[in-house]
Short mmCIF file of C-alpha atoms in Angstrom, two decimals:
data_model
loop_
_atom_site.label_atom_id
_atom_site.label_comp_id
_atom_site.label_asym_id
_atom_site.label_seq_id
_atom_site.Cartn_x
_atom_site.Cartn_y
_atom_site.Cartn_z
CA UNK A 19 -64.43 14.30 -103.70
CA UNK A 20 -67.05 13.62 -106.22
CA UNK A 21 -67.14 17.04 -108.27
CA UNK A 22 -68.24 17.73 -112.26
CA UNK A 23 -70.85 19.60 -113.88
CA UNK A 24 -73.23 19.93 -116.64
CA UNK A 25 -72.12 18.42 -120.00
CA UNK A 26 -73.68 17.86 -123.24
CA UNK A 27 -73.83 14.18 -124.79
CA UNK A 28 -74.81 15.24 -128.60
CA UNK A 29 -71.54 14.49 -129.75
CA UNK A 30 -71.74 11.44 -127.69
CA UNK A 31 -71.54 9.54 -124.25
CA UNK A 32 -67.89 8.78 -125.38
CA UNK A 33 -67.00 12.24 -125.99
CA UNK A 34 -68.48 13.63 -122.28
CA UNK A 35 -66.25 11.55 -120.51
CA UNK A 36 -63.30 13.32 -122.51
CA UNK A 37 -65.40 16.55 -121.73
CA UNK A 38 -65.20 15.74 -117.89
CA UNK A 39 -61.44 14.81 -117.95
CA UNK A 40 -60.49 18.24 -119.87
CA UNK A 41 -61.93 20.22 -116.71
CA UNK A 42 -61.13 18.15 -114.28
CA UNK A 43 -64.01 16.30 -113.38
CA UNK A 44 -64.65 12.35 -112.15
CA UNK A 45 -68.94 12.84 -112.24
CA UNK A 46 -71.00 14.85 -114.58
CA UNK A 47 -74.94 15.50 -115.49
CA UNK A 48 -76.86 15.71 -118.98
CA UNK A 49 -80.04 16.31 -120.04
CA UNK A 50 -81.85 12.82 -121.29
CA UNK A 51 -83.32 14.80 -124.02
CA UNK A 52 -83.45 18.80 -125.49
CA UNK A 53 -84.23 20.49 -122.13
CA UNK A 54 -86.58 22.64 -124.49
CA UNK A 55 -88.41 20.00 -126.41
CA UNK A 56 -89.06 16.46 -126.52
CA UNK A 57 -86.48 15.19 -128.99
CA UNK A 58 -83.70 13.09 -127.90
CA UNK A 59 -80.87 11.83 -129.49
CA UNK A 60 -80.73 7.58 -130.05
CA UNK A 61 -77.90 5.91 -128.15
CA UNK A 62 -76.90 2.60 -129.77
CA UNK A 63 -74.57 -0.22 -129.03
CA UNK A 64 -71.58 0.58 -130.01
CA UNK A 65 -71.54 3.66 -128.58
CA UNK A 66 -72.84 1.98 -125.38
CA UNK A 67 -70.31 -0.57 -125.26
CA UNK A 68 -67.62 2.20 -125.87
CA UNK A 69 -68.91 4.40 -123.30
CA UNK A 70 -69.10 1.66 -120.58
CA UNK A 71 -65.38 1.20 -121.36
CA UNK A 72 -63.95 4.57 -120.93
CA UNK A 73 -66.53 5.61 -118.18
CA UNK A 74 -64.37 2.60 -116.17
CA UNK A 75 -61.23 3.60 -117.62
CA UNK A 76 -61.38 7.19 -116.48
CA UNK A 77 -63.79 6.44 -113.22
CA UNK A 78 -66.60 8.51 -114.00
CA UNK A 79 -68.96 7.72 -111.06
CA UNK A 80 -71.78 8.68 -110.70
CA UNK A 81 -73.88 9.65 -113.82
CA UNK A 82 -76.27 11.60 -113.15
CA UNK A 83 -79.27 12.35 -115.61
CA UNK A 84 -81.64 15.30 -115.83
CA UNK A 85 -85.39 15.40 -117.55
CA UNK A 86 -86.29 18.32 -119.69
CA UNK A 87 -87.51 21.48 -118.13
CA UNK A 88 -90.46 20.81 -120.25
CA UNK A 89 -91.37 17.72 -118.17
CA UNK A 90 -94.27 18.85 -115.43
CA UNK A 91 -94.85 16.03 -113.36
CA UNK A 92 -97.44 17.26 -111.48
CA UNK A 93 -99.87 18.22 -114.60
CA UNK A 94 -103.34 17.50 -114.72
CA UNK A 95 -104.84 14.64 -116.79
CA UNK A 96 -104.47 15.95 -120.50
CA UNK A 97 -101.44 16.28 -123.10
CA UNK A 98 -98.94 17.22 -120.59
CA UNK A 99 -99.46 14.86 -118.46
CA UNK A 100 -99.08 12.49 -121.17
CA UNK A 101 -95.76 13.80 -122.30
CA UNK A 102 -94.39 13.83 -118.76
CA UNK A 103 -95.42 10.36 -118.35
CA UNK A 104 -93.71 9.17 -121.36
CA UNK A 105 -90.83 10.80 -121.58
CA UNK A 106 -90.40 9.64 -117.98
CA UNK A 107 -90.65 6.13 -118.92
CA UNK A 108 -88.50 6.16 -121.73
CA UNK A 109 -85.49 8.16 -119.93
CA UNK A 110 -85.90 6.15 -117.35
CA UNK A 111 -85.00 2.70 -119.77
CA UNK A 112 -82.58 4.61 -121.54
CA UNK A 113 -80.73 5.96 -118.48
CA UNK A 114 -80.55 2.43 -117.08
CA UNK A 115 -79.12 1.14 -120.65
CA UNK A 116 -76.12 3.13 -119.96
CA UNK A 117 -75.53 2.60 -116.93
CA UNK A 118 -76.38 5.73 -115.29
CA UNK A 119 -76.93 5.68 -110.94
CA UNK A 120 -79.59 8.41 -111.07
CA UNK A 121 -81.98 10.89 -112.99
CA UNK A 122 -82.83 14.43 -111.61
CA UNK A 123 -86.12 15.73 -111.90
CA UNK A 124 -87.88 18.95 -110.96
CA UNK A 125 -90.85 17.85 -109.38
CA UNK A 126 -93.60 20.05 -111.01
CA UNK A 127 -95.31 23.00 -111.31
CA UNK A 128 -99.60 24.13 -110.52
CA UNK A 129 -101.77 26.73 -110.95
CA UNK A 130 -103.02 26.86 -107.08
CA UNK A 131 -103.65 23.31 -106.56
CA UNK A 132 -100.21 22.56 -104.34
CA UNK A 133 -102.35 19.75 -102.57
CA UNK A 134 -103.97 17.90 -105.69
CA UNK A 135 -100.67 18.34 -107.46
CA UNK A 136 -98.35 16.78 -105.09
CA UNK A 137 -100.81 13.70 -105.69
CA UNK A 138 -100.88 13.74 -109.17
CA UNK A 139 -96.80 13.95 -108.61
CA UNK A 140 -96.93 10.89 -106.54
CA UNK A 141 -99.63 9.31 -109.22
CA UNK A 142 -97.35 9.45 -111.59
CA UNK A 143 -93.98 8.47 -109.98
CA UNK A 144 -96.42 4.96 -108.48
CA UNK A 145 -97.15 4.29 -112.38
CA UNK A 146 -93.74 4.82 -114.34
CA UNK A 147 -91.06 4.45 -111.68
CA UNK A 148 -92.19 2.16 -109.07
CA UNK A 149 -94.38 -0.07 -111.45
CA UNK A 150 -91.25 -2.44 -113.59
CA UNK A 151 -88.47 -0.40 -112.74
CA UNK A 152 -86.67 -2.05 -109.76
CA UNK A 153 -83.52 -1.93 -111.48
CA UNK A 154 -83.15 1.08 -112.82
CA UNK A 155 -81.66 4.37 -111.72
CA UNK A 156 -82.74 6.47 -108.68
CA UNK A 157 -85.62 8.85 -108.99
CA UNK A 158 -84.07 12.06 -107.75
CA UNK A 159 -87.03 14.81 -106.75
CA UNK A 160 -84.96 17.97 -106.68
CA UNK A 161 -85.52 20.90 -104.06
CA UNK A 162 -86.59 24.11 -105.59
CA UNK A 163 -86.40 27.97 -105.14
CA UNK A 164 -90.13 28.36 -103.79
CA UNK A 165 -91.28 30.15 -107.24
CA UNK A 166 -94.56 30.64 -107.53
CA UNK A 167 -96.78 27.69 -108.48
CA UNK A 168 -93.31 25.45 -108.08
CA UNK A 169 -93.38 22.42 -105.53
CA UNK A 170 -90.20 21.24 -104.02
CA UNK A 171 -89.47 22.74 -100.81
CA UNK A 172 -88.63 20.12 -98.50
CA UNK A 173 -91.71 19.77 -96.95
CA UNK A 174 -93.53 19.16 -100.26
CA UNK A 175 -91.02 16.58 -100.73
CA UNK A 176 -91.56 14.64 -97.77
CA UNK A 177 -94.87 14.27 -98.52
CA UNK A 178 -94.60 13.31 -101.85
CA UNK A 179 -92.31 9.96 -100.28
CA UNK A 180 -95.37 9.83 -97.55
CA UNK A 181 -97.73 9.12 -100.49
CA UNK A 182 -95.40 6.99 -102.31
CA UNK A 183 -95.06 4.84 -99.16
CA UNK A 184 -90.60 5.60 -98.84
CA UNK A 185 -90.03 3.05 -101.82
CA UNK A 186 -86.44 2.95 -102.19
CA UNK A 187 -86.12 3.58 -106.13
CA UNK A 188 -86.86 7.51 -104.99
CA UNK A 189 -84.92 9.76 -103.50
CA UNK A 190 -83.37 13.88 -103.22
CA UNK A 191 -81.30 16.19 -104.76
CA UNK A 192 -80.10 19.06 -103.48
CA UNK A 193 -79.66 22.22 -104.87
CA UNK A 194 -77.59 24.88 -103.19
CA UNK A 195 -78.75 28.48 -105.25
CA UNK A 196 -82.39 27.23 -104.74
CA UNK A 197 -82.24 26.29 -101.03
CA UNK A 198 -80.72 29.66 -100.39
CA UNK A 199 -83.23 31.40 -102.31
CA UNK A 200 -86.10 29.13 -100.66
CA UNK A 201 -84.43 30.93 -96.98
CA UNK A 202 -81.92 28.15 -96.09
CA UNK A 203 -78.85 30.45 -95.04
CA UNK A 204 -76.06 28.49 -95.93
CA UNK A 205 -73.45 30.47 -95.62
CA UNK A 206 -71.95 29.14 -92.51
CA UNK A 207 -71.70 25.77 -90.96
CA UNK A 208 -73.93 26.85 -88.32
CA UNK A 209 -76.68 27.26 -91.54
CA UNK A 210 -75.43 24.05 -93.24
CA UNK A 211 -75.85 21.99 -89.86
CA UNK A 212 -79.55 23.60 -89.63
CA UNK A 213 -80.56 22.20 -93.43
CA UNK A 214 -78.69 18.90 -92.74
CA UNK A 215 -80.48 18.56 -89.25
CA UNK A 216 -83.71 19.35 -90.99
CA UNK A 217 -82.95 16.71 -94.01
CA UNK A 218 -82.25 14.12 -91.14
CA UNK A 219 -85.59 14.82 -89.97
CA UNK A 220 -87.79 14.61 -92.93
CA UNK A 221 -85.95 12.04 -95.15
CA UNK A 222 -82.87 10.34 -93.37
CA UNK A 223 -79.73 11.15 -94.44
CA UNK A 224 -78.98 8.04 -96.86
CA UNK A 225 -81.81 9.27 -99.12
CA UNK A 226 -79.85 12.82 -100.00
CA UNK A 227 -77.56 11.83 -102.96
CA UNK A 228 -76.62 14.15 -105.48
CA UNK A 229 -76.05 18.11 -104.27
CA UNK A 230 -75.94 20.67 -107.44
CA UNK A 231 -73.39 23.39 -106.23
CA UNK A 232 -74.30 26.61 -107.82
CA UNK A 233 -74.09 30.05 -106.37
CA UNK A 234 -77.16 32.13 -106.22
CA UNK A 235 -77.58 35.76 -108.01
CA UNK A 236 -80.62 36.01 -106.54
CA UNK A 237 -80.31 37.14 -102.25
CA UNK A 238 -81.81 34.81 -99.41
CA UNK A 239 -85.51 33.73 -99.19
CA UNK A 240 -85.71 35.43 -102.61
CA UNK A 241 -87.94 32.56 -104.01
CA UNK A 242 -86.19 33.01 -107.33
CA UNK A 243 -84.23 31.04 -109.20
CA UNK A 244 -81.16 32.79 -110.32
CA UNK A 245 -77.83 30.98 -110.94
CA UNK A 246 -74.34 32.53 -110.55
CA UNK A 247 -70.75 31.39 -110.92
CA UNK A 248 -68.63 30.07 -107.97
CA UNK A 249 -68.02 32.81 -105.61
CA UNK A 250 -69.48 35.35 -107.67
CA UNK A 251 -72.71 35.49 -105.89
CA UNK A 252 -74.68 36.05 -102.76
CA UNK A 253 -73.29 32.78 -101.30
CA UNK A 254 -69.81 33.99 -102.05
CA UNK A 255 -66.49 32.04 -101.41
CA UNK A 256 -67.90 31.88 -97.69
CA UNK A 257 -71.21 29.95 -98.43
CA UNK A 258 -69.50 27.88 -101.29
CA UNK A 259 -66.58 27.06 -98.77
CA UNK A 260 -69.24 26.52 -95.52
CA UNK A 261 -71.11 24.17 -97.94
CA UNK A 262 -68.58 21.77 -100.04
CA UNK A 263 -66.20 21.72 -96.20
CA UNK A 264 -69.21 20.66 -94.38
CA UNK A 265 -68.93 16.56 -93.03
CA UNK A 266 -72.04 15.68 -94.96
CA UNK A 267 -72.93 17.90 -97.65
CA UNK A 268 -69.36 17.98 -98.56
CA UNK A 269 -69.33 13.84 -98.94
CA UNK A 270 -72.28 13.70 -101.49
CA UNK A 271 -71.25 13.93 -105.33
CA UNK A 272 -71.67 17.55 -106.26
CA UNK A 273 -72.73 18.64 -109.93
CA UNK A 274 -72.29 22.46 -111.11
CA UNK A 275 -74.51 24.23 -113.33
CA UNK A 276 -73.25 27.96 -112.83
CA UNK A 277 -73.44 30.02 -115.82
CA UNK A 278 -70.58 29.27 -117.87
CA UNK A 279 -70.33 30.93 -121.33
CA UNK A 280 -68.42 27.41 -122.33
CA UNK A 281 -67.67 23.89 -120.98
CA UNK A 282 -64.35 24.34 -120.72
CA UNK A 283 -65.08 26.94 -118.39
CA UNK A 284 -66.30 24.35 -115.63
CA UNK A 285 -62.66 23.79 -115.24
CA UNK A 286 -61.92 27.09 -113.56
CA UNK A 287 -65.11 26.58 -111.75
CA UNK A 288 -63.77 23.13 -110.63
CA UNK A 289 -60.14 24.57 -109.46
CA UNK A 290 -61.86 26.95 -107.12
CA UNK A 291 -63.93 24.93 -105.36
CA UNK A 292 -60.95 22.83 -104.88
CA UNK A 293 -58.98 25.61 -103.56
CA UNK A 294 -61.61 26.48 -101.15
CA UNK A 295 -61.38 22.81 -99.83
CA UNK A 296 -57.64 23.44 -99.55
CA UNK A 297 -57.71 26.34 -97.61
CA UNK A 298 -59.75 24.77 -95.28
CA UNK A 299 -57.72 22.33 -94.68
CA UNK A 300 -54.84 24.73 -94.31
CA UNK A 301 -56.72 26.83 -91.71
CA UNK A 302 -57.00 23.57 -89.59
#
């Protein structure tokens, strides 16, 4: 199983991968840049070549990367449009530097214009992903809790991949405390098999590849996007359980970003979703 969380990298890429041992993790995310601002921190060589060494050594795999919150993809033409485009393109070069398999993004937000800014989403993707970067990461477009003026339910998603043609460089991310607030009752397999049916449908299955496990304060088809630690809320042990157990769901890398006061506290986090795949097993 493919489980880690959210890490920082401002003491460095060398130092996460100590990070993700400490709590018992073999994958982790981090934010390309302040997830507030635009700044972000310069990676050199060294560091690069040291980082590609231990990330073997210790089989950290994959790396997953996440834009800024900041980042609005789907803006108008203008300043933040701009900004999204660019820090795109840079993250993009410095995620493949490293290494990294993919980069998370949420997919936008507009003011009443869900049409026009699903194409301006696609507009941008065309120009800075699919335009010089065959060989870089994975575009991840992540599903969202339905808040207003937010895209990323999955229908939005599919036809953002309709515009862009199903180029292979983009794909989904899956997040479990905003499909249950979106109304995707996962709390039993019956509810998992419905979302993974439905994912068949409008993607294919191969395109899903990173699933952020998070329980959800907020209660089903809330449209809001409220985070809660493992088991501790409206999911529950059950819908945490019904989720990491299923076949599929189970299978794809999972990334936690429950609200931890500390890192080390992903490691508790971590042990209980393993003991919820353990007592699974036990039960069968």
């Amino acid at each position: 199983m493919r489980l880690g969380a959210h890490l920082s990298i401002a003491q460095g890429l060398p130092q996460a991968v100590l990070m993700a041992k400490r709590i018992g993790a073999n994958t982790f995310q981090y934010f390309t840049r302040n997830p507030r601002g635009g700044r972000a921190r310069q990676i050199g060589e060294t560091e690069i070549k040291e980082w590609l060494e231990e990330r073997a050594r210790n089989d950290i795999y994959p790396v997953v990367a996440h834009l800024p919150y900041t980042v609005n993809l789907a803006a108008p033409p203008g300043k933040l449009r701009d900004f999204a485009a660019s820090v795109l393109q840079e993250d993009l070069e410095r995620v493949k530097l490293i290494g990294g398999e993919y980069i998370v993004t949420h997919p936008g937000r507009h003011k009443g214009d869900a049409a026009e800014a699903l194409t301006r989403l696609a507009a941008i993707i065309q120009e800075n992903v699919l335009e010089g970067q065959e060989h870089g990461p994975m575009l991840l477009l992540e599903t969202m809790a339905g808040q207003t003026g937010e895209l990323g339910s999955l229908d939005e998603l599919r036809q953002v991949l309709d515009l862009l043609d199903w180029p292979p460089q983009v794909g989904i991310c899956l997040d479990s405390a905003h499909l249950f607030a979106a109304g995707w009752n996962l709390k039993s397999s019956a509810g998992c098999d419905d979302l993974v049916a439905a994912l068949e449908d409008k993607f294919g299955l191969e395109r899903i590849k990173v699933f952020h496990l998070n329980d959800s304060l907020a209660p089903l088809g809330s449209n809001r996007d409220r985070h809660a630690c493992i088991g501790e809320g409206e999911l529950g042990e059950e819908g945490i359980s019904a989720i990491i157990n299923h076949p599929f769901l189970g299978s794809l890398p999972m990334i936690l970003e429950t609200t931890v006061e500390k890192y080390e506290d992903y490691g508790k986090e971590i042990a209980r979703v393993l003991s919820l795949c353990r007592q699974r097993a036990e039960e069968i």
